[in-house]
Amino acid sequence: MSVNGTGYLEFVVPGIIALTAMTTSFNGAGTRLNTDRLFFRSFDECLMAPISSLSLLAGKAIIGVYRGLVSSIAFLLVAMLIAPGIHIGPLFVLSLLLTCLIFSFLGVLAALLASTHEDMATFSSLILLPMTFLGGTFFSLSQLPLALKMALYLLPLTHCSMCLRAAALGGSFPWWSLMGMAAFLLAFSLASMAVLKRLSV
Amino acid sequence: MDAYTIVWSDMMMLRRRFAKYLLTTLLSPLLYLWLLDGGLAGA
């Protein structure tokens, strides 16, 4: 079975990497922050400490990025044994880093907005789970009707999968998707900053 | 630089449970890979 002229296994590996980066970054940053904020109540002490909001936000996001990178690289090492045609270059590394950053900030945002632990689970069920299967991870968007394709471009994981796949398989790189990823990162980080400022008042 | 202070506690916790963390996060992608390799890719 082949998709766009590539074996399905080589096609799907970058999608699974995007998926791994998404879930581990989101959970690494979000679940931890949610527990600190609502269960241990230790986040309030961070808010009172003489640390700028930007540093606090960056620190909470960096741990998600680190966890996302560790998991993705570990999976990539195993996947490269099965699908050796995958190419790792600077664009792949950049796309992976941006993917981890986007979902880490989304996790921070969700954790700051959540008022109970159930809210995080609801967010995961309503946003992350559909994105897992609709974000172009397991299939090519080129085979979809235009209206559906446009709707799927609204999901950040779609752009992450496309960039990682193009970088890994050596196709023409979707620069506009990279711009889209940067826009999502900016939106999530600014929203997190706004919510954090509101919490620290 | 203050961000490093925030990261530190989480890094310490992660370092202590690194093997367990790696195993749990790798399980689902490896299952996806295994099932897709054995299922759809073989079709």
Tab-separated table of C-alpha atoms in Angstrom:
chain	number	residue	atom	x	y	z
A	1	MET	CA	0.000	0.000	0.000
A	2	SER	CA	1.382	3.430	-0.955
A	3	VAL	CA	0.289	7.031	-0.378
A	4	ASN	CA	1.485	9.834	-2.699
A	5	GLY	CA	4.131	7.490	-4.127
A	6	THR	CA	5.614	6.511	-0.735
A	7	GLY	CA	5.184	3.308	1.249
A	8	TYR	CA	2.435	3.679	3.853
A	9	LEU	CA	4.770	2.923	6.744
A	10	GLU	CA	7.207	5.680	5.761
A	11	PHE	CA	4.230	7.976	5.165
A	12	VAL	CA	2.716	7.357	8.599
A	13	VAL	CA	5.876	7.548	10.765
A	14	PRO	CA	6.165	11.409	10.644
A	15	GLY	CA	2.449	11.567	11.512
A	16	ILE	CA	2.965	9.350	14.556
A	17	ILE	CA	5.945	11.520	15.561
A	18	ALA	CA	3.689	14.614	15.382
A	19	LEU	CA	1.107	12.740	17.448
A	20	THR	CA	3.672	11.673	20.065
A	21	ALA	CA	5.045	15.213	20.294
A	22	MET	CA	1.508	16.566	20.683
A	23	THR	CA	0.349	14.255	23.473
A	24	THR	CA	3.566	14.220	25.498
A	25	SER	CA	4.107	17.991	25.273
A	26	PHE	CA	0.505	18.745	26.146
A	27	ASN	CA	0.424	16.322	29.060
A	28	GLY	CA	3.972	17.139	30.181
A	29	ALA	CA	3.158	20.822	30.538
A	30	GLY	CA	-0.604	20.805	31.128
A	31	THR	CA	-1.264	17.912	33.481
A	32	ARG	CA	1.672	18.817	35.702
A	33	LEU	CA	0.634	22.471	35.921
A	34	ASN	CA	-3.004	21.511	36.521
A	35	THR	CA	-1.963	19.255	39.432
A	36	ASP	CA	0.342	21.932	40.868
A	37	ARG	CA	-2.385	24.566	40.609
A	38	LEU	CA	-5.456	22.673	41.777
A	39	PHE	CA	-4.197	19.754	43.911
A	40	PHE	CA	-0.918	20.793	45.559
A	41	ARG	CA	-1.721	24.538	45.346
A	42	SER	CA	2.004	25.114	44.818
A	43	PHE	CA	1.468	27.255	41.737
A	44	ASP	CA	0.184	30.091	43.946
A	45	GLU	CA	3.627	30.225	45.556
A	46	CYS	CA	5.207	30.523	42.114
A	47	LEU	CA	2.876	33.443	41.394
A	48	MET	CA	3.951	35.179	44.608
A	49	ALA	CA	7.668	34.594	43.991
A	50	PRO	CA	9.758	37.420	42.480
A	51	ILE	CA	9.716	35.768	39.062
A	52	SER	CA	8.358	37.463	35.957
A	53	SER	CA	5.225	36.041	34.315
A	54	LEU	CA	7.208	35.418	31.139
A	55	SER	CA	9.804	33.302	32.989
A	56	LEU	CA	7.083	31.385	34.804
A	57	LEU	CA	5.256	30.684	31.561
A	58	ALA	CA	8.472	29.777	29.716
A	59	GLY	CA	9.561	27.437	32.536
A	60	LYS	CA	6.262	25.595	32.566
A	61	ALA	CA	6.318	25.289	28.759
A	62	ILE	CA	9.973	24.188	28.529
A	63	ILE	CA	9.342	21.045	30.595
A	64	GLY	CA	6.598	20.083	28.125
A	65	VAL	CA	8.940	20.697	25.203
A	66	TYR	CA	11.656	18.607	26.849
A	67	ARG	CA	9.285	15.703	27.478
A	68	GLY	CA	7.923	15.942	23.935
A	69	LEU	CA	11.399	15.926	22.405
A	70	VAL	CA	12.586	12.979	24.516
A	71	SER	CA	9.573	10.838	23.540
A	72	SER	CA	9.669	11.830	19.876
A	73	ILE	CA	13.395	11.163	19.517
A	74	ALA	CA	13.090	7.801	21.306
A	75	PHE	CA	10.250	6.799	18.987
A	76	LEU	CA	12.148	8.084	15.950
A	77	LEU	CA	15.133	5.883	16.795
A	78	VAL	CA	12.890	2.808	16.853
A	79	ALA	CA	10.944	3.886	13.750
A	80	MET	CA	14.117	4.428	11.723
A	81	LEU	CA	14.938	0.737	12.120
A	82	ILE	CA	11.617	-0.154	10.478
A	83	ALA	CA	11.404	2.721	7.986
A	84	PRO	CA	14.995	3.666	7.072
A	85	GLY	CA	13.919	6.039	4.257
A	86	ILE	CA	13.198	8.839	6.736
A	87	HIS	CA	15.481	11.862	6.384
A	88	ILE	CA	16.351	13.941	9.442
A	89	GLY	CA	17.438	17.467	8.543
A	90	PRO	CA	17.296	20.991	9.993
A	91	LEU	CA	13.713	21.517	8.760
A	92	PHE	CA	12.591	18.312	10.492
A	93	VAL	CA	14.217	19.420	13.764
A	94	LEU	CA	12.657	22.892	13.441
A	95	SER	CA	9.203	21.411	12.750
A	96	LEU	CA	9.509	19.008	15.699
A	97	LEU	CA	10.596	21.797	18.036
A	98	LEU	CA	7.714	24.014	16.903
A	99	THR	CA	5.245	21.129	17.350
A	100	CYS	CA	6.428	20.585	20.938
A	101	LEU	CA	6.283	24.334	21.656
A	102	ILE	CA	2.754	24.737	20.240
A	103	PHE	CA	1.246	21.887	22.254
A	104	SER	CA	3.223	22.713	25.361
A	105	PHE	CA	1.773	26.234	25.355
A	106	LEU	CA	-1.674	24.794	24.583
A	107	GLY	CA	-1.278	22.523	27.626
A	108	VAL	CA	-0.261	25.484	29.790
A	109	LEU	CA	-3.244	27.466	28.485
A	110	ALA	CA	-5.674	24.601	29.154
A	111	ALA	CA	-4.246	24.071	32.653
A	112	LEU	CA	-4.538	27.768	33.489
A	113	LEU	CA	-8.131	27.906	32.245
A	114	ALA	CA	-9.243	24.668	33.937
A	115	SER	CA	-11.085	25.023	37.203
A	116	THR	CA	-11.218	21.278	37.983
A	117	HIS	CA	-9.210	18.180	37.028
A	118	GLU	CA	-12.174	17.036	34.950
A	119	ASP	CA	-11.814	20.135	32.779
A	120	MET	CA	-8.422	18.876	31.572
A	121	ALA	CA	-9.874	15.477	30.711
A	122	THR	CA	-12.777	17.178	28.915
A	123	PHE	CA	-10.348	19.367	26.961
A	124	SER	CA	-8.351	16.300	25.934
A	125	SER	CA	-11.486	14.422	24.880
A	126	LEU	CA	-12.987	17.318	22.931
A	127	ILE	CA	-9.893	18.859	21.336
A	128	LEU	CA	-6.919	16.462	21.373
A	129	LEU	CA	-8.681	13.185	20.607
A	130	PRO	CA	-10.477	14.388	17.438
A	131	MET	CA	-7.265	16.132	16.354
A	132	THR	CA	-5.384	12.820	16.729
A	133	PHE	CA	-7.438	11.214	13.977
A	134	LEU	CA	-8.272	14.274	11.846
A	135	GLY	CA	-4.925	16.068	11.827
A	136	GLY	CA	-3.514	14.354	8.742
A	137	THR	CA	-1.504	11.921	10.834
A	138	PHE	CA	-2.732	8.675	9.262
A	139	PHE	CA	-3.960	9.873	5.850
A	140	SER	CA	-3.138	12.344	3.101
A	141	LEU	CA	-5.204	15.517	2.948
A	142	SER	CA	-4.869	15.609	-0.846
A	143	GLN	CA	-7.586	12.956	-1.152
A	144	LEU	CA	-10.199	14.965	0.784
A	145	PRO	CA	-12.915	17.320	-0.515
A	146	LEU	CA	-11.904	21.009	-0.460
A	147	ALA	CA	-14.370	22.061	2.285
A	148	LEU	CA	-13.182	19.321	4.647
A	149	LYS	CA	-9.561	20.082	3.794
A	150	MET	CA	-10.074	23.760	4.708
A	151	ALA	CA	-11.689	22.737	8.013
A	152	LEU	CA	-8.746	20.460	8.854
A	153	TYR	CA	-6.280	23.287	8.162
A	154	LEU	CA	-7.733	24.984	11.252
A	155	LEU	CA	-6.144	22.252	13.409
A	156	PRO	CA	-2.525	22.871	14.448
A	157	LEU	CA	-1.670	19.154	14.213
A	158	THR	CA	-2.470	19.189	10.474
A	159	HIS	CA	0.293	21.741	9.831
A	160	CYS	CA	2.690	19.902	12.153
A	161	SER	CA	2.099	16.582	10.347
A	162	MET	CA	2.504	18.200	6.935
A	163	CYS	CA	5.773	19.935	7.841
A	164	LEU	CA	7.264	16.860	9.544
A	165	ARG	CA	6.209	14.607	6.652
A	166	ALA	CA	7.589	16.900	3.964
A	167	ALA	CA	10.870	17.309	5.858
A	168	ALA	CA	11.196	13.570	6.539
A	169	LEU	CA	10.245	12.299	3.090
A	170	GLY	CA	12.003	15.012	1.076
A	171	GLY	CA	8.944	16.497	-0.666
A	172	SER	CA	8.385	20.202	-1.367
A	173	PHE	CA	8.285	21.867	2.041
A	174	PRO	CA	4.987	23.634	2.935
A	175	TRP	CA	6.396	26.965	4.140
A	176	TRP	CA	2.897	28.367	4.630
A	177	SER	CA	2.214	25.531	7.086
A	178	LEU	CA	5.359	26.516	8.987
A	179	MET	CA	3.962	30.072	9.104
A	180	GLY	CA	0.684	28.601	10.365
A	181	MET	CA	2.556	26.768	13.128
A	182	ALA	CA	4.310	29.992	14.123
A	183	ALA	CA	0.915	31.741	14.219
A	184	PHE	CA	-0.553	29.004	16.452
A	185	LEU	CA	2.485	29.255	18.762
A	186	LEU	CA	2.108	33.032	19.001
A	187	ALA	CA	-1.643	32.763	19.652
A	188	PHE	CA	-1.300	30.106	22.384
A	189	SER	CA	1.609	31.852	24.122
A	190	LEU	CA	-0.133	35.259	24.098
A	191	ALA	CA	-3.370	33.695	25.372
A	192	SER	CA	-1.443	31.883	28.151
A	193	MET	CA	0.243	35.141	29.107
A	194	ALA	CA	-3.116	36.959	29.228
A	195	VAL	CA	-4.675	34.251	31.452
A	196	LEU	CA	-1.592	34.160	33.708
A	197	LYS	CA	-1.720	37.963	34.145
A	198	ARG	CA	-5.397	37.650	35.093
A	199	LEU	CA	-4.596	34.889	37.637
A	200	SER	CA	-1.702	36.774	39.224
A	201	VAL	CA	-3.745	39.956	39.902
B	1	MET	CA	17.118	32.747	33.654
B	2	ASP	CA	14.291	32.454	36.171
B	3	ALA	CA	12.640	29.963	33.817
B	4	TYR	CA	15.439	27.518	34.668
B	5	THR	CA	14.390	27.616	38.340
B	6	ILE	CA	10.845	26.666	37.358
B	7	VAL	CA	12.044	23.848	35.106
B	8	TRP	CA	14.443	22.447	37.717
B	9	SER	CA	11.902	20.749	40.020
B	10	ASP	CA	10.142	19.069	37.100
B	11	MET	CA	13.461	17.936	35.648
B	12	MET	CA	14.446	16.350	38.950
B	13	MET	CA	11.154	14.485	39.127
B	14	LEU	CA	11.483	13.375	35.503
B	15	ARG	CA	15.067	12.184	36.007
B	16	ARG	CA	13.971	9.976	38.924
B	17	ARG	CA	11.208	8.321	36.892
B	18	PHE	CA	12.825	8.490	33.467
B	19	ALA	CA	12.562	4.801	32.514
B	20	LYS	CA	8.926	4.614	33.594
B	21	TYR	CA	8.148	7.850	31.747
B	22	LEU	CA	9.815	6.665	28.542
B	23	LEU	CA	8.030	3.327	28.662
B	24	THR	CA	4.580	4.857	29.153
B	25	THR	CA	4.953	7.544	26.475
B	26	LEU	CA	6.452	5.148	23.926
B	27	LEU	CA	3.766	2.521	24.337
B	28	SER	CA	1.013	4.101	22.236
B	29	PRO	CA	3.193	5.264	19.274
B	30	LEU	CA	4.870	1.858	19.106
B	31	LEU	CA	1.474	0.170	19.142
B	32	TYR	CA	0.320	2.462	16.322
B	33	LEU	CA	3.458	1.599	14.349
B	34	TRP	CA	3.160	-2.115	14.975
B	35	LEU	CA	-0.535	-2.264	14.101
B	36	LEU	CA	-0.241	-0.077	11.013
B	37	ASP	CA	2.829	-1.988	9.835
B	38	GLY	CA	1.161	-5.351	10.314
B	39	GLY	CA	-2.268	-4.204	9.159
B	40	LEU	CA	-2.566	-1.462	6.564
B	41	ALA	CA	1.004	-1.440	5.268
B	42	GLY	CA	0.805	-5.130	4.565
B	43	ALA	CA	-2.452	-4.744	2.596
